[in-house]
Short mmCIF file of C-alpha atoms in Angstrom, two decimals:
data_model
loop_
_atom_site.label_atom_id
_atom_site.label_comp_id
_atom_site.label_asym_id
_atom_site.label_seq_id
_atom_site.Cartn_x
_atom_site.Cartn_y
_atom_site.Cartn_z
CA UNK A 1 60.53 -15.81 -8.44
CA UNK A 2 61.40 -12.80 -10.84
CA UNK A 3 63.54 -9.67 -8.77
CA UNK A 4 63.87 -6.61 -9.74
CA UNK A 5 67.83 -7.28 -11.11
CA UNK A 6 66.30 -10.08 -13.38
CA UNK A 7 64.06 -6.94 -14.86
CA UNK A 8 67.02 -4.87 -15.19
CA UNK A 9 68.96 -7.88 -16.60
CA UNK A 10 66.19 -8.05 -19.23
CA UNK A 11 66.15 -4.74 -19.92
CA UNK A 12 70.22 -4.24 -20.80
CA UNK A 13 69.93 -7.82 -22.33
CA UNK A 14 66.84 -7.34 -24.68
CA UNK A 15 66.20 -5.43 -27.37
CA UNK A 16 64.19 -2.02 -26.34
CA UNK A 17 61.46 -3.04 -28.54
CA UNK A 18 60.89 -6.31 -26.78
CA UNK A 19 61.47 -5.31 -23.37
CA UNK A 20 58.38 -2.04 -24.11
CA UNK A 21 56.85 -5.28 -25.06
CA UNK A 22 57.09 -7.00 -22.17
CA UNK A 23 55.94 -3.86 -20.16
CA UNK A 24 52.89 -3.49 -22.14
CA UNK A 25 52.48 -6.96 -20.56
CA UNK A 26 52.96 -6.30 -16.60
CA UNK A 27 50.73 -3.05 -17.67
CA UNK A 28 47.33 -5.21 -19.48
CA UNK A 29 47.61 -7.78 -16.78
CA UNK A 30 47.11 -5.33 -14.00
CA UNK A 31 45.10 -3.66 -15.69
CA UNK A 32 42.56 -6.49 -16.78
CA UNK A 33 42.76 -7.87 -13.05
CA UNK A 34 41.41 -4.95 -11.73
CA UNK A 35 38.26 -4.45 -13.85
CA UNK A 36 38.16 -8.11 -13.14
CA UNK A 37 38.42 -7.26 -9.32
CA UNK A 38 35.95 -4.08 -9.81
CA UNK A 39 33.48 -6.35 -10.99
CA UNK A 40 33.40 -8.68 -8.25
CA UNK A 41 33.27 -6.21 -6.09
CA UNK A 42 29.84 -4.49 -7.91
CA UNK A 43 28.37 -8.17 -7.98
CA UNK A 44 28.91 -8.26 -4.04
CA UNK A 45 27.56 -4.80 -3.26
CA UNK A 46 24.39 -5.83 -5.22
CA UNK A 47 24.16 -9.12 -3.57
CA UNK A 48 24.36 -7.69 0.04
CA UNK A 49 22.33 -4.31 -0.86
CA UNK A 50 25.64 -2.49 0.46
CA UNK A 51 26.91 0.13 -2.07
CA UNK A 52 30.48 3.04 -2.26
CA UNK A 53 29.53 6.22 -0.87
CA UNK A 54 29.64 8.25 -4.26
CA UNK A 55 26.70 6.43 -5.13
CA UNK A 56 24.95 8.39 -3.09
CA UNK A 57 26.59 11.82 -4.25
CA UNK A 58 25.66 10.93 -7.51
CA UNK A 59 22.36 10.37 -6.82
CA UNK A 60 21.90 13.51 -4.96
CA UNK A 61 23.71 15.23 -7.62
CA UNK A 62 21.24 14.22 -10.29
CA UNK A 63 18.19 14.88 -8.09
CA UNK A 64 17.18 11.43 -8.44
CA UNK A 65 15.61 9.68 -5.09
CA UNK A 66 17.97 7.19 -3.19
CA UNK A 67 16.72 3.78 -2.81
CA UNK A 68 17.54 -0.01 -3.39
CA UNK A 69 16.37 0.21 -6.89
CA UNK A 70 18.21 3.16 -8.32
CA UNK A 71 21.53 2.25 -6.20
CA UNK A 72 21.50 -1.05 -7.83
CA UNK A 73 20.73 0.35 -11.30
CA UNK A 74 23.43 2.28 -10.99
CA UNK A 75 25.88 -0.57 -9.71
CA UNK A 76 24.71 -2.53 -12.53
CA UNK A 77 25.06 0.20 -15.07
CA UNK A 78 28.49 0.46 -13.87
CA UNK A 79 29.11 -3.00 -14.55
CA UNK A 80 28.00 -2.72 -17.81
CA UNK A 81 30.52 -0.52 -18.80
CA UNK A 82 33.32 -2.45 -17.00
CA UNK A 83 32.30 -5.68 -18.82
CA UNK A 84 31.82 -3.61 -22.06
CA UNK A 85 35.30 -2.35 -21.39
CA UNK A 86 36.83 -5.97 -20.30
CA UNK A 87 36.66 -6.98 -24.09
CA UNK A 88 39.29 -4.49 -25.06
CA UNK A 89 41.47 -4.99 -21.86
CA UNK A 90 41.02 -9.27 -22.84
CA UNK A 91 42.18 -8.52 -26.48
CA UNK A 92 45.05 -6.14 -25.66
CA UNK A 93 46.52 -8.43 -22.68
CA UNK A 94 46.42 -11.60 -25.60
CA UNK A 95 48.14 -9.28 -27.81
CA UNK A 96 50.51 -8.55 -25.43
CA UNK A 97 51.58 -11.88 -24.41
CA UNK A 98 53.44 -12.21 -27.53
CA UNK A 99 56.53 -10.82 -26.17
CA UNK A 100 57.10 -13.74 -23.78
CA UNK A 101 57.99 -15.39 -26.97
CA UNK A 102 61.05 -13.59 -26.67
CA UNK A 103 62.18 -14.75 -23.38
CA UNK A 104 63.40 -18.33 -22.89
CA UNK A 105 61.44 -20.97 -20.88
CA UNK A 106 62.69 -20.41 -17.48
CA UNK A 107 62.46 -16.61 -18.19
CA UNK A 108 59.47 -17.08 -19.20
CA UNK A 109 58.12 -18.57 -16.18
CA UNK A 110 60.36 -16.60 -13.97
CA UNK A 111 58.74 -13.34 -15.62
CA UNK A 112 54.96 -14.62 -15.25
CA UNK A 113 55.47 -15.15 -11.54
CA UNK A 114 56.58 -11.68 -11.49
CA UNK A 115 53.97 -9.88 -13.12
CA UNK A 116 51.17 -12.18 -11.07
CA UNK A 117 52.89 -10.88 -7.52
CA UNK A 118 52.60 -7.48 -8.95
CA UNK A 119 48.84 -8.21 -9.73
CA UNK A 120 48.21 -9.46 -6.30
CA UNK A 121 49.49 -6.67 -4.87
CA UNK A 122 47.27 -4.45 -6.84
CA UNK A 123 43.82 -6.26 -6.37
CA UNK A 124 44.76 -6.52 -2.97
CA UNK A 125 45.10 -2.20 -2.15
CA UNK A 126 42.03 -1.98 -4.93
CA UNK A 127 39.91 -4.31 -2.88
CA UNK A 128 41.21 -2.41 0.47
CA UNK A 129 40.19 1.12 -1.22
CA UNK A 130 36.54 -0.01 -2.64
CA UNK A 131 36.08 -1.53 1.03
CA UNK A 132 36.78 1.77 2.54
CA UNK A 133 33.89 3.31 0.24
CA UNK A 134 31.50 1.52 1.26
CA UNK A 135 28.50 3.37 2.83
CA UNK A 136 26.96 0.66 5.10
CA UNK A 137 23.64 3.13 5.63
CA UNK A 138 20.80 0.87 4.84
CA UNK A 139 19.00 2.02 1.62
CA UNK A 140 15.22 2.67 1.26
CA UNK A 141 13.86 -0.45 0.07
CA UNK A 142 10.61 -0.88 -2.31
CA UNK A 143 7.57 -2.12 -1.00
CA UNK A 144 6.81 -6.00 -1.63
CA UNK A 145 5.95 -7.70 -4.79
CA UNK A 146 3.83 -9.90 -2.75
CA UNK A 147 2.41 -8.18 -0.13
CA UNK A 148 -0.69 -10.93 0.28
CA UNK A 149 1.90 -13.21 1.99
CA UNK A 150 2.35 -10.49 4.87
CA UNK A 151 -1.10 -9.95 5.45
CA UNK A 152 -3.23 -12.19 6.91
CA UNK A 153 -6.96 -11.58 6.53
CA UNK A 154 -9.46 -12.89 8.76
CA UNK A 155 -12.04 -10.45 8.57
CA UNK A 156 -14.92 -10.37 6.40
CA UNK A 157 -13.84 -6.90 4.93
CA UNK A 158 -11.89 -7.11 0.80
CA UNK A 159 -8.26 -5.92 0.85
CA UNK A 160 -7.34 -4.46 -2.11
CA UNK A 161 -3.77 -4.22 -3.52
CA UNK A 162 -3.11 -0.51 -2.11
CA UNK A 163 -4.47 -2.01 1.35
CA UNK A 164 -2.21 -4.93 0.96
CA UNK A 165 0.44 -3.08 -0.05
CA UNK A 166 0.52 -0.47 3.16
CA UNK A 167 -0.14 -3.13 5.59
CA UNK A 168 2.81 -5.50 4.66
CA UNK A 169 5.70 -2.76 6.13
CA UNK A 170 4.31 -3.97 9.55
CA UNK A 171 2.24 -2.24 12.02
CA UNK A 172 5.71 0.00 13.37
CA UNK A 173 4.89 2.40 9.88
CA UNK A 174 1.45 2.99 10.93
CA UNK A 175 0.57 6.54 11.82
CA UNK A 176 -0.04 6.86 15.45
CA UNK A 177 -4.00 7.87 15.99
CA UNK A 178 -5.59 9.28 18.89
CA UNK A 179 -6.58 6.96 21.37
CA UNK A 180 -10.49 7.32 23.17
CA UNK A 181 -10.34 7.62 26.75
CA UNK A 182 -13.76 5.31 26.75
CA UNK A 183 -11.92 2.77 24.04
CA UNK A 184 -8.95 2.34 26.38
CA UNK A 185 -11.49 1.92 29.72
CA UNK A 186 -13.04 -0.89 27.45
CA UNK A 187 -10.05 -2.40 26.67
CA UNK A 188 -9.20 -2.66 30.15
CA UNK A 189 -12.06 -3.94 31.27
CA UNK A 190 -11.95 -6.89 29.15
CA UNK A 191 -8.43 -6.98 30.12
CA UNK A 192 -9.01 -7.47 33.71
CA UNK A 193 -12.53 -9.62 33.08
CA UNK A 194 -9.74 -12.40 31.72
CA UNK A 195 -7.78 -11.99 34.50
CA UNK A 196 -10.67 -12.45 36.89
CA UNK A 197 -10.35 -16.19 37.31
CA UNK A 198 -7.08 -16.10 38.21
CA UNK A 199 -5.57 -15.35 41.46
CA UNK A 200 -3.18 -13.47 42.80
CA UNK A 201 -0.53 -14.01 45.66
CA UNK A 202 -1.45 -10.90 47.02
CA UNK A 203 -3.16 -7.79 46.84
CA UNK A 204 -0.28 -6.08 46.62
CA UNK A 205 1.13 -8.27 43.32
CA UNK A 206 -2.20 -7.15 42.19
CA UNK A 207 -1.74 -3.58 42.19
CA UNK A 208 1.39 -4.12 41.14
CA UNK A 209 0.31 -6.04 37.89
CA UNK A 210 -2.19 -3.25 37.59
CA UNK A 211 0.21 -0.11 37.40
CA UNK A 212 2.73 -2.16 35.23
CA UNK A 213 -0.15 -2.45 32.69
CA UNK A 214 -0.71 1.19 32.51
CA UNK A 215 2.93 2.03 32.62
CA UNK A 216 3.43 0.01 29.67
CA UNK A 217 0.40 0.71 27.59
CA UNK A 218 1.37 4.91 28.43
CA UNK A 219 4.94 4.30 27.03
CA UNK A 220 3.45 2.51 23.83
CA UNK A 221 1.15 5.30 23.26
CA UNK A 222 3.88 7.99 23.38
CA UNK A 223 6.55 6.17 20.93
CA UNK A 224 6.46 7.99 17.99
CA UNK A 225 5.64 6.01 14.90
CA UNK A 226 7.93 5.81 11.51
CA UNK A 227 6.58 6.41 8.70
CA UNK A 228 7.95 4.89 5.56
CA UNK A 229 9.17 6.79 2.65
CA UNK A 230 7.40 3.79 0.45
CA UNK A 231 3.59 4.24 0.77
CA UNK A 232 2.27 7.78 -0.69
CA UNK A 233 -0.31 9.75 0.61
CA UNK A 234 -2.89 8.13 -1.10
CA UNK A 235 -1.64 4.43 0.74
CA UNK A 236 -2.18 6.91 4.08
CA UNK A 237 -5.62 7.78 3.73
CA UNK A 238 -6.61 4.52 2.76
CA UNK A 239 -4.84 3.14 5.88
CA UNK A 240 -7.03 5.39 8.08
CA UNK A 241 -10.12 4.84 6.80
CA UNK A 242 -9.12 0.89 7.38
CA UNK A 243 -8.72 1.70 10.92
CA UNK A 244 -11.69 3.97 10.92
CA UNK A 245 -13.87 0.48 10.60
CA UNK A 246 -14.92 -0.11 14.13
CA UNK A 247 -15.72 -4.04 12.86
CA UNK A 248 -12.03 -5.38 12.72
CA UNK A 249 -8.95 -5.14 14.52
CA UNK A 250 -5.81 -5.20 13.10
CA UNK A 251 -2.98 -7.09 15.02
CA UNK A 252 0.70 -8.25 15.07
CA UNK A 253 1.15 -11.67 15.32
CA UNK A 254 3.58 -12.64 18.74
CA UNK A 255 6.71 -13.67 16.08
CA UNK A 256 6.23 -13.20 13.07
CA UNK A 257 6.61 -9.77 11.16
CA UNK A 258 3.21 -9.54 9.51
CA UNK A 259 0.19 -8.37 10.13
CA UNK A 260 -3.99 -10.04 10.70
CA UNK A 261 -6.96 -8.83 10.50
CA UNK A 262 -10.02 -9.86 12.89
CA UNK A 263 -13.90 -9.32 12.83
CA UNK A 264 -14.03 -7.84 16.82
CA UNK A 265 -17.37 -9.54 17.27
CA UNK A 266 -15.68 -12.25 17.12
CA UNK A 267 -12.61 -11.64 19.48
CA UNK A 268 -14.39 -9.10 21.59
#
């Protein structure tokens, strides 16, 4: 392994040409490691939809709307330039290598290990730094290419691609309507028509079944609804005319993150 005296030792030894030579070396293979390291690290941000902080100031700064899409076209814009950039770094570090020529073989290798330590150092802090700029805020996403695939419709009414594409966020982006006082009496009394052939331990588990119901269905009905920033208003009003149509329900299925539509005739 190279020291520090073996660098001094080169530099009273050499001539002051070759030793700025050798310099020029240590400086293009740092340098060409790091856009290498830079790199990587844009490839992984894309790939895990995680992206630096000033991403976002940018973004701002420009007055341009901060989702998935424009944070990754600006990652990979970024890249571009870095790759663009690599060439040069690639031609001047080959260029550079020349002055090893003037060092003997054991020198040589001596010198190498050397300048890769100092390399390894440097990715290493880089790597640290872009870690610490990270901005682990989830991004606004886009809404599906495929948004049949989330939807499953078993009613006899046409979804069109608008309709398809404001159901597949899930029903937790619908806006929450007003509920009828006589819909939610129906409801219930369908509710407890199912449970009729069953029967309970007591009458007391029964009124206790009974409140829990209502507890639960009052806390549903006073969670306040997101709204995603991906469907316009247009995707809104078509959403509540769907749910104006007293002949289908829409549900959730129990796991799965999508959403079906039912004819109520034929569930209610």
């Amino acid at each position: 392994m190279c020291s520090i005296g073996m660098v001094i030792q080169l530099k009273q030894a050499k001539d002051p040409i070759a030793f700025r030579g050798l310099n020029k070396y240590v400086n293009f293979s740092t340098k060409l490691a790091l856009a290498e390291a830079r790199i990587q690290f844009i490839d992984e941000c894309v790939t895990k939809s995680v992206f630096p902080k000033q991403y976002w100031t940018l973004l701002r700064r420009n007055r341009v709307k901060i989702r998935s899409a424009t944070l990754r076209r600006l990652a990979v814009n970024e890249r571009d330039t870095l790759c663009n950039h690599l060439v040069d770094l690639e031609r001047n570090y080959v260029t550079s290598a020349c002055a090893l020529d003037n060092l003997s073989p054991i020198e040589r290798k001596s010198f190498k290990d050397y300048v890769q330590s100092i390399v390894a150092k440097q990715v290493e802090r880089i790597q640290t730094i872009l870690r610490r700029r990270l901005n682990h805020v989830k991004p606004v996403g886009e809404l599906s290419v495929n948004p049949e695939q989330y939807v499953h419709n078993l009613s006899c009414v046409n979804l069109d691609k608008m309709l398809l594409e404001v159901l597949s966020p899930g029903p937790v982006f619908y806006p929450n309507g007003r509920s009828k006082q006589l819909d939610v009496e129906v409801e219930f009394k369908n509710l407890y028509a199912q449970f009729s052939v069953l029967v309970p331990p007591s009458k007391l588990d029964l009124e206790k079944l009974k409140s829990t119901l209502v507890n639960a269905c009052y806390q549903h009905q006073s969670v306040k609804v997101k709204r995603s920033e991906l469907v316009t208003s247009e995707h809104l009003k078509r959403l509540k005319d769907l749910q104006k149509n007293r002949e289908i329900m829409i549900y959730k299925p129990d796991k799965e993150a999508r959403i079906v539509l039912l004819n109520r005739t034929d569930y209610v």
